[in-house]
CSV table of C-alpha atoms and ligand atoms in Angstrom, one decimal:
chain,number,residue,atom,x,y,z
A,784,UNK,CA,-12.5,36.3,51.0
A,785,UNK,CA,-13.4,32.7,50.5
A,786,UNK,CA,-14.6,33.2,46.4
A,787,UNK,CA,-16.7,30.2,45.2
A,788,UNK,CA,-16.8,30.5,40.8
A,789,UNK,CA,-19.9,30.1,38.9
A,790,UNK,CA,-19.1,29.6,35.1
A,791,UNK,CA,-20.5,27.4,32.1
A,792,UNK,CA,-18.2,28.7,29.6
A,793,UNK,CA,-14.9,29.7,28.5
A,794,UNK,CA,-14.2,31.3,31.9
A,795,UNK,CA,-12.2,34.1,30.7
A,796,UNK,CA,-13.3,36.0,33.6
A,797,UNK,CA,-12.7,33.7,35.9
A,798,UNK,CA,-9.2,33.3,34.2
A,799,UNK,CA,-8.9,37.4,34.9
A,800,UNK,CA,-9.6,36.9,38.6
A,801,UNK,CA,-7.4,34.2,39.0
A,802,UNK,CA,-4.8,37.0,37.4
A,803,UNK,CA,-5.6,39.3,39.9
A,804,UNK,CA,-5.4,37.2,42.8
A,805,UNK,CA,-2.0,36.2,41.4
A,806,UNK,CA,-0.9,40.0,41.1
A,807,UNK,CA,-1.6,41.0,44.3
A,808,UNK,CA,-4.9,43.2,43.1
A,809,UNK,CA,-7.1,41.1,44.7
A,810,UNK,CA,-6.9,39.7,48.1
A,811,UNK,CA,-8.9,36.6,48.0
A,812,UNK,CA,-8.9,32.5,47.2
A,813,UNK,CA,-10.7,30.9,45.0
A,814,UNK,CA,-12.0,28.0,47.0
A,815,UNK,CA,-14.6,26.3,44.6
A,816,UNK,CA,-15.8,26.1,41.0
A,817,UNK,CA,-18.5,25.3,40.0
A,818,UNK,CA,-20.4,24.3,36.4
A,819,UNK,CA,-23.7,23.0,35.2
A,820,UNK,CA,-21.5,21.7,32.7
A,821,UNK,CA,-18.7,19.3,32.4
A,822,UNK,CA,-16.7,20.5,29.3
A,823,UNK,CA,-16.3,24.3,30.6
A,824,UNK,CA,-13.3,25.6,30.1
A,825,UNK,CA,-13.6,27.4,33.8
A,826,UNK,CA,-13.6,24.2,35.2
A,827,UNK,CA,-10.2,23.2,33.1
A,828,UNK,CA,-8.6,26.1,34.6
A,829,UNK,CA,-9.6,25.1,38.0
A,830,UNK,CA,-8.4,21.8,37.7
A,831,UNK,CA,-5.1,22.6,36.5
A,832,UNK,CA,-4.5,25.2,39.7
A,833,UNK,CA,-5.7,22.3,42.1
A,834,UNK,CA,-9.4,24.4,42.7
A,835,UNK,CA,-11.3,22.1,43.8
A,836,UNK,CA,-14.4,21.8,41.5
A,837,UNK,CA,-18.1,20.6,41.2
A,838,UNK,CA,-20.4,19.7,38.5
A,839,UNK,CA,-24.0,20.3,38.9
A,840,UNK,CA,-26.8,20.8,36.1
A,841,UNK,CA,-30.2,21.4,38.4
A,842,UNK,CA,-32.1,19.5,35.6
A,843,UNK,CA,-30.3,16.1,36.2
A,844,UNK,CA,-31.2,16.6,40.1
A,845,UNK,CA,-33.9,14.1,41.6
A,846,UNK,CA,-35.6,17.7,42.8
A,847,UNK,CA,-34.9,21.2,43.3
A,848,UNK,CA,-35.0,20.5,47.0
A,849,UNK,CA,-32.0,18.2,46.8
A,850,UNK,CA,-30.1,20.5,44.5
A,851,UNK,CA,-30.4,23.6,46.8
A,852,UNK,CA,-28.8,20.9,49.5
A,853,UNK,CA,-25.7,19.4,47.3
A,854,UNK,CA,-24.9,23.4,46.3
A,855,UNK,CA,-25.2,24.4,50.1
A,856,UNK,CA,-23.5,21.6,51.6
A,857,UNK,CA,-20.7,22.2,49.1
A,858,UNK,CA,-20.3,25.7,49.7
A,859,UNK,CA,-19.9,25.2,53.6
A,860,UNK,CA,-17.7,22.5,53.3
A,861,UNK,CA,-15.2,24.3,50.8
A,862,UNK,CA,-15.3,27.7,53.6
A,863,UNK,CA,-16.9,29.8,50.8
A,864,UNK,CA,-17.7,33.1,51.8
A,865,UNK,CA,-18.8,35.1,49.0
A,866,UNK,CA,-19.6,34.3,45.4
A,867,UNK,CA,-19.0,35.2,41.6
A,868,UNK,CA,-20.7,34.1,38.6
A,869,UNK,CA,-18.6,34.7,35.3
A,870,UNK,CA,-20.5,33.0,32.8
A,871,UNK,CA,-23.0,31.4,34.5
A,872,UNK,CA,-26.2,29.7,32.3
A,873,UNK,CA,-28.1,28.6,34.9
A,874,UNK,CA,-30.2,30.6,37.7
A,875,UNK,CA,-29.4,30.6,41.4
A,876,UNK,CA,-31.7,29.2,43.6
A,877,UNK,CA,-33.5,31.4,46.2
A,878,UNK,CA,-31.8,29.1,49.1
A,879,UNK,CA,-28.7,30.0,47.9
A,880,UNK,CA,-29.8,34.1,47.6
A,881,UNK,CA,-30.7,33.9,51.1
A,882,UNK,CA,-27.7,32.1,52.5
A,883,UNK,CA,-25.3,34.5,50.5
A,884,UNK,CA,-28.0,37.6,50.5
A,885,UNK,CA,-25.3,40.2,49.4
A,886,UNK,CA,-22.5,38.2,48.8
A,887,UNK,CA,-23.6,37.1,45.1
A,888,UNK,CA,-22.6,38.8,41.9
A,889,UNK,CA,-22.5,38.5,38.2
A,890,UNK,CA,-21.1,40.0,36.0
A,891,UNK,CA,-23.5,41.5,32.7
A,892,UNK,CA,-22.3,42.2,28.8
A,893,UNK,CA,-24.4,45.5,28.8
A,894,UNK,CA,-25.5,48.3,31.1
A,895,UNK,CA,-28.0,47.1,33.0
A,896,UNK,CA,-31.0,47.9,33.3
A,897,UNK,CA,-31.2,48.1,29.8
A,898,UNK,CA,-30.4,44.4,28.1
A,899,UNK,CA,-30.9,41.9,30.7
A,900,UNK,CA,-33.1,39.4,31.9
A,901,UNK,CA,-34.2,35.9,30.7
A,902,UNK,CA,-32.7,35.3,27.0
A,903,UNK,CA,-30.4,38.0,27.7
A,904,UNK,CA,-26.9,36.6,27.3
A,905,UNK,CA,-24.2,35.5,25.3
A,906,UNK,CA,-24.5,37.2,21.4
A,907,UNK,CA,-28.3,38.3,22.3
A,908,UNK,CA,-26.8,40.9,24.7
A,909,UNK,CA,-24.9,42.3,22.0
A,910,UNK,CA,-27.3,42.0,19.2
A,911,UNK,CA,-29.8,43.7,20.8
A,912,UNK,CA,-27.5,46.6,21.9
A,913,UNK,CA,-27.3,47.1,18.3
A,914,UNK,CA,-30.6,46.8,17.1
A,915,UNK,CA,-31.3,49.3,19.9
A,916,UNK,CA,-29.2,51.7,18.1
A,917,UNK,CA,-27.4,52.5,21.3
A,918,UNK,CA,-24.3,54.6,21.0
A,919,UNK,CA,-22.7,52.8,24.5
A,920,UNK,CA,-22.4,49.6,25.9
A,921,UNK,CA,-20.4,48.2,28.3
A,922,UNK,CA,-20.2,45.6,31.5
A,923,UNK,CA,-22.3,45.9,34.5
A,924,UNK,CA,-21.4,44.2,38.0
A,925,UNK,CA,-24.5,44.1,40.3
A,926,UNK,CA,-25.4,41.7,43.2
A,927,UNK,CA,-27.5,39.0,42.4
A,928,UNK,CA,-31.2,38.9,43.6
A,929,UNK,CA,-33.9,35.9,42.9
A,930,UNK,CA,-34.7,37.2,39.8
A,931,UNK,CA,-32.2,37.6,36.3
A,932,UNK,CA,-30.0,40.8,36.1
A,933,UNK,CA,-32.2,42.8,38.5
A,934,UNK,CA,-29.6,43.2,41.6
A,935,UNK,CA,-28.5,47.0,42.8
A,936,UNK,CA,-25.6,47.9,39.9
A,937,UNK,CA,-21.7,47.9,41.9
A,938,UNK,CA,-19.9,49.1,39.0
A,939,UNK,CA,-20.3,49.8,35.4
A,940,UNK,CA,-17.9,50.7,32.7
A,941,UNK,CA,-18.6,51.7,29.3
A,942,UNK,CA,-17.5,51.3,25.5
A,943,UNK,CA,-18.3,52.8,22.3
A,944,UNK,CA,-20.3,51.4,20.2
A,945,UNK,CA,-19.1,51.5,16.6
A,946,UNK,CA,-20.7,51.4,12.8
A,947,UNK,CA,-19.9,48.5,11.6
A,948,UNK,CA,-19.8,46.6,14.4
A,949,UNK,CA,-21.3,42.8,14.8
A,950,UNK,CA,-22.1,41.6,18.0
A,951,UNK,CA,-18.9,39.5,17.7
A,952,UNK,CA,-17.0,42.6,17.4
A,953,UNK,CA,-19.1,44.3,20.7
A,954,UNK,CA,-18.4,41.2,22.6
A,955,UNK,CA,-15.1,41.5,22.2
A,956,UNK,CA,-14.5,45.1,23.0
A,957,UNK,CA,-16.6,44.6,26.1
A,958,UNK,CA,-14.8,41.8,27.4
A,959,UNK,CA,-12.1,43.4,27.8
A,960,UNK,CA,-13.6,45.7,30.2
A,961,UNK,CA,-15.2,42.8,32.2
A,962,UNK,CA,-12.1,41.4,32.7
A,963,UNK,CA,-10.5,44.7,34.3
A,964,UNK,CA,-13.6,45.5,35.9
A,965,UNK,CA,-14.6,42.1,37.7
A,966,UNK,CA,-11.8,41.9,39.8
A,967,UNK,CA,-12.0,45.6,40.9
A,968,UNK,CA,-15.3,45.0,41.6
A,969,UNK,CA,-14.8,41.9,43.5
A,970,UNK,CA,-11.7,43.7,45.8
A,971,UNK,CA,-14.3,46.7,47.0
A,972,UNK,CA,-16.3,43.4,48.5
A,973,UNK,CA,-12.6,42.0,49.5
A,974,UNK,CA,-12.1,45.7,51.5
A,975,UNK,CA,-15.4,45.6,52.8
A,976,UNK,CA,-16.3,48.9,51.6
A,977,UNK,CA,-19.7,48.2,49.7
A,978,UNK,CA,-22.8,49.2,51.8
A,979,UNK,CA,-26.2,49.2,50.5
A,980,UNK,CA,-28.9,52.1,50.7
A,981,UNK,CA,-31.9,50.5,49.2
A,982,UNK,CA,-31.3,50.0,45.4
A,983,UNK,CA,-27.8,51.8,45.8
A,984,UNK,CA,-24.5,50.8,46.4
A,985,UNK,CA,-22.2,53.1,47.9
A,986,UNK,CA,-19.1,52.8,47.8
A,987,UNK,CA,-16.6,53.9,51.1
A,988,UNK,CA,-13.5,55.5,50.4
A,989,UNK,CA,-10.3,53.7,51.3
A,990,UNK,CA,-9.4,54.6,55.0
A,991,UNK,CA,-6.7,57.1,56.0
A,992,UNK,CA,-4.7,53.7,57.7
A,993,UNK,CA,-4.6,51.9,54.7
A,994,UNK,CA,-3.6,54.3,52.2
B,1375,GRF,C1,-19.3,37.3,29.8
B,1375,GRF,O1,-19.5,38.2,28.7
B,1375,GRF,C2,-20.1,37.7,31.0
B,1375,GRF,O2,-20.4,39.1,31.0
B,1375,GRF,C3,-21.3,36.9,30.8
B,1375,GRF,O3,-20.9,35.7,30.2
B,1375,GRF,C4,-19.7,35.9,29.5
B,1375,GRF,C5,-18.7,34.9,30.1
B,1375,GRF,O4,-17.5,34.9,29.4
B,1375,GRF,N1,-22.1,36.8,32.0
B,1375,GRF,P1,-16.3,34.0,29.9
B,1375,GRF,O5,-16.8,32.6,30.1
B,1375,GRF,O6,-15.9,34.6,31.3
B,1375,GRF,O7,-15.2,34.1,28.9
């Protein structure tokens, strides 16, 4: 697996992926990432492992036409073969859906459906959660479709949500599950053992062989 990394923040995910692929727990090479912005700390962490890197905000491109071509021409050229967004602000364009229809996810603060969409990231995830009164939250990897945090669900894990809590707090409890979760995730893709049937993802068990 040939993992391109779509971030515009922190990248602590993409940090726990990179720890993954360095324990052995997930079988793949990060060979691109990529930011809308220049001063994310993903990109940092790339640069300092020699990941090769590229900055592209779609609203400083001449025209959407010639940003779906930069992101395209850079995925091909860098081998990329399947693709994770950890923090990504920005959406993807339909070009790029199509070319990697499948082979896209992201990974969500909250258990989709509930909690997503447009506006839904970041401390608005977890705020809302609260307001909601909801007793659970916890991460949701799904594959990525044309529209925000509406792609069939791969894996979910929960957390407890406590009195008291701020969305802060939530954020950081849920987190930590995103950061064990992700790369699980990630390896089922590595494996090959995701198939879709419609909105489902099933999951095959690990063959007999490779046990
Ligand atoms: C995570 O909470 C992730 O679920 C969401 O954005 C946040 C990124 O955090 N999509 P980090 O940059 O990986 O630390």
């Amino acid at each position: 697996m040939q993992l391109a990394v779509f971030a515009s923040g922190g990248g602590s995910n993409f940090q726990a992926i990179l720890d993954a692929i360095d324990a052995g727990r997930l079988h793949a090479t990060v060979a691109l990432c990529v930011s809308n912005r220049e001063t994310a700390g993903a990109l940092e962490r790339a640069r300092s492992r020699g990941i090769p890197t590229l900055v592209l905000d779609p609203r400083d491109q001449p025209s959407p036409n010639e940003y779906d071509r930069t992101l395209l021409t850079a995925l091909d050229r860098h081998g990329v073969t399947f693709i994770a967004l950890a923090g990504y602000l920005r959406q993807i364009p339909s070009a790029v859906v199509t070319a990697f229809r499948n082979r896209i996810v992201n990974i969500h603060p909250a258990l989709l459906p509930a909690h997503g969409g447009p506006g839904m990231y970041g401390r608005h995830v977890h705020k809302a959660v609260l307001q909601a009164g909801d007793r659970f939250s916890g991460a949701t990897v799904h594959l990525v479709d044309e529209d925000y945090d509406t792609g069939p669900i791969v894996l979910q894990d929960t957390v407890p949500v406590l009195d008291g809590d701020s969305p802060e707090d939530l954020a950081t409890r849920v987190l930590g599950i995103e950061h064990r979760l992700y790369p699980v995730a990630l390896q089922l893709f590595s494996e090959n053992r995701i198939r879709l049937e419609g909105r489902r993802v099933l999951i095959d068990p690990v063959s007999a062989s490779k046990k």
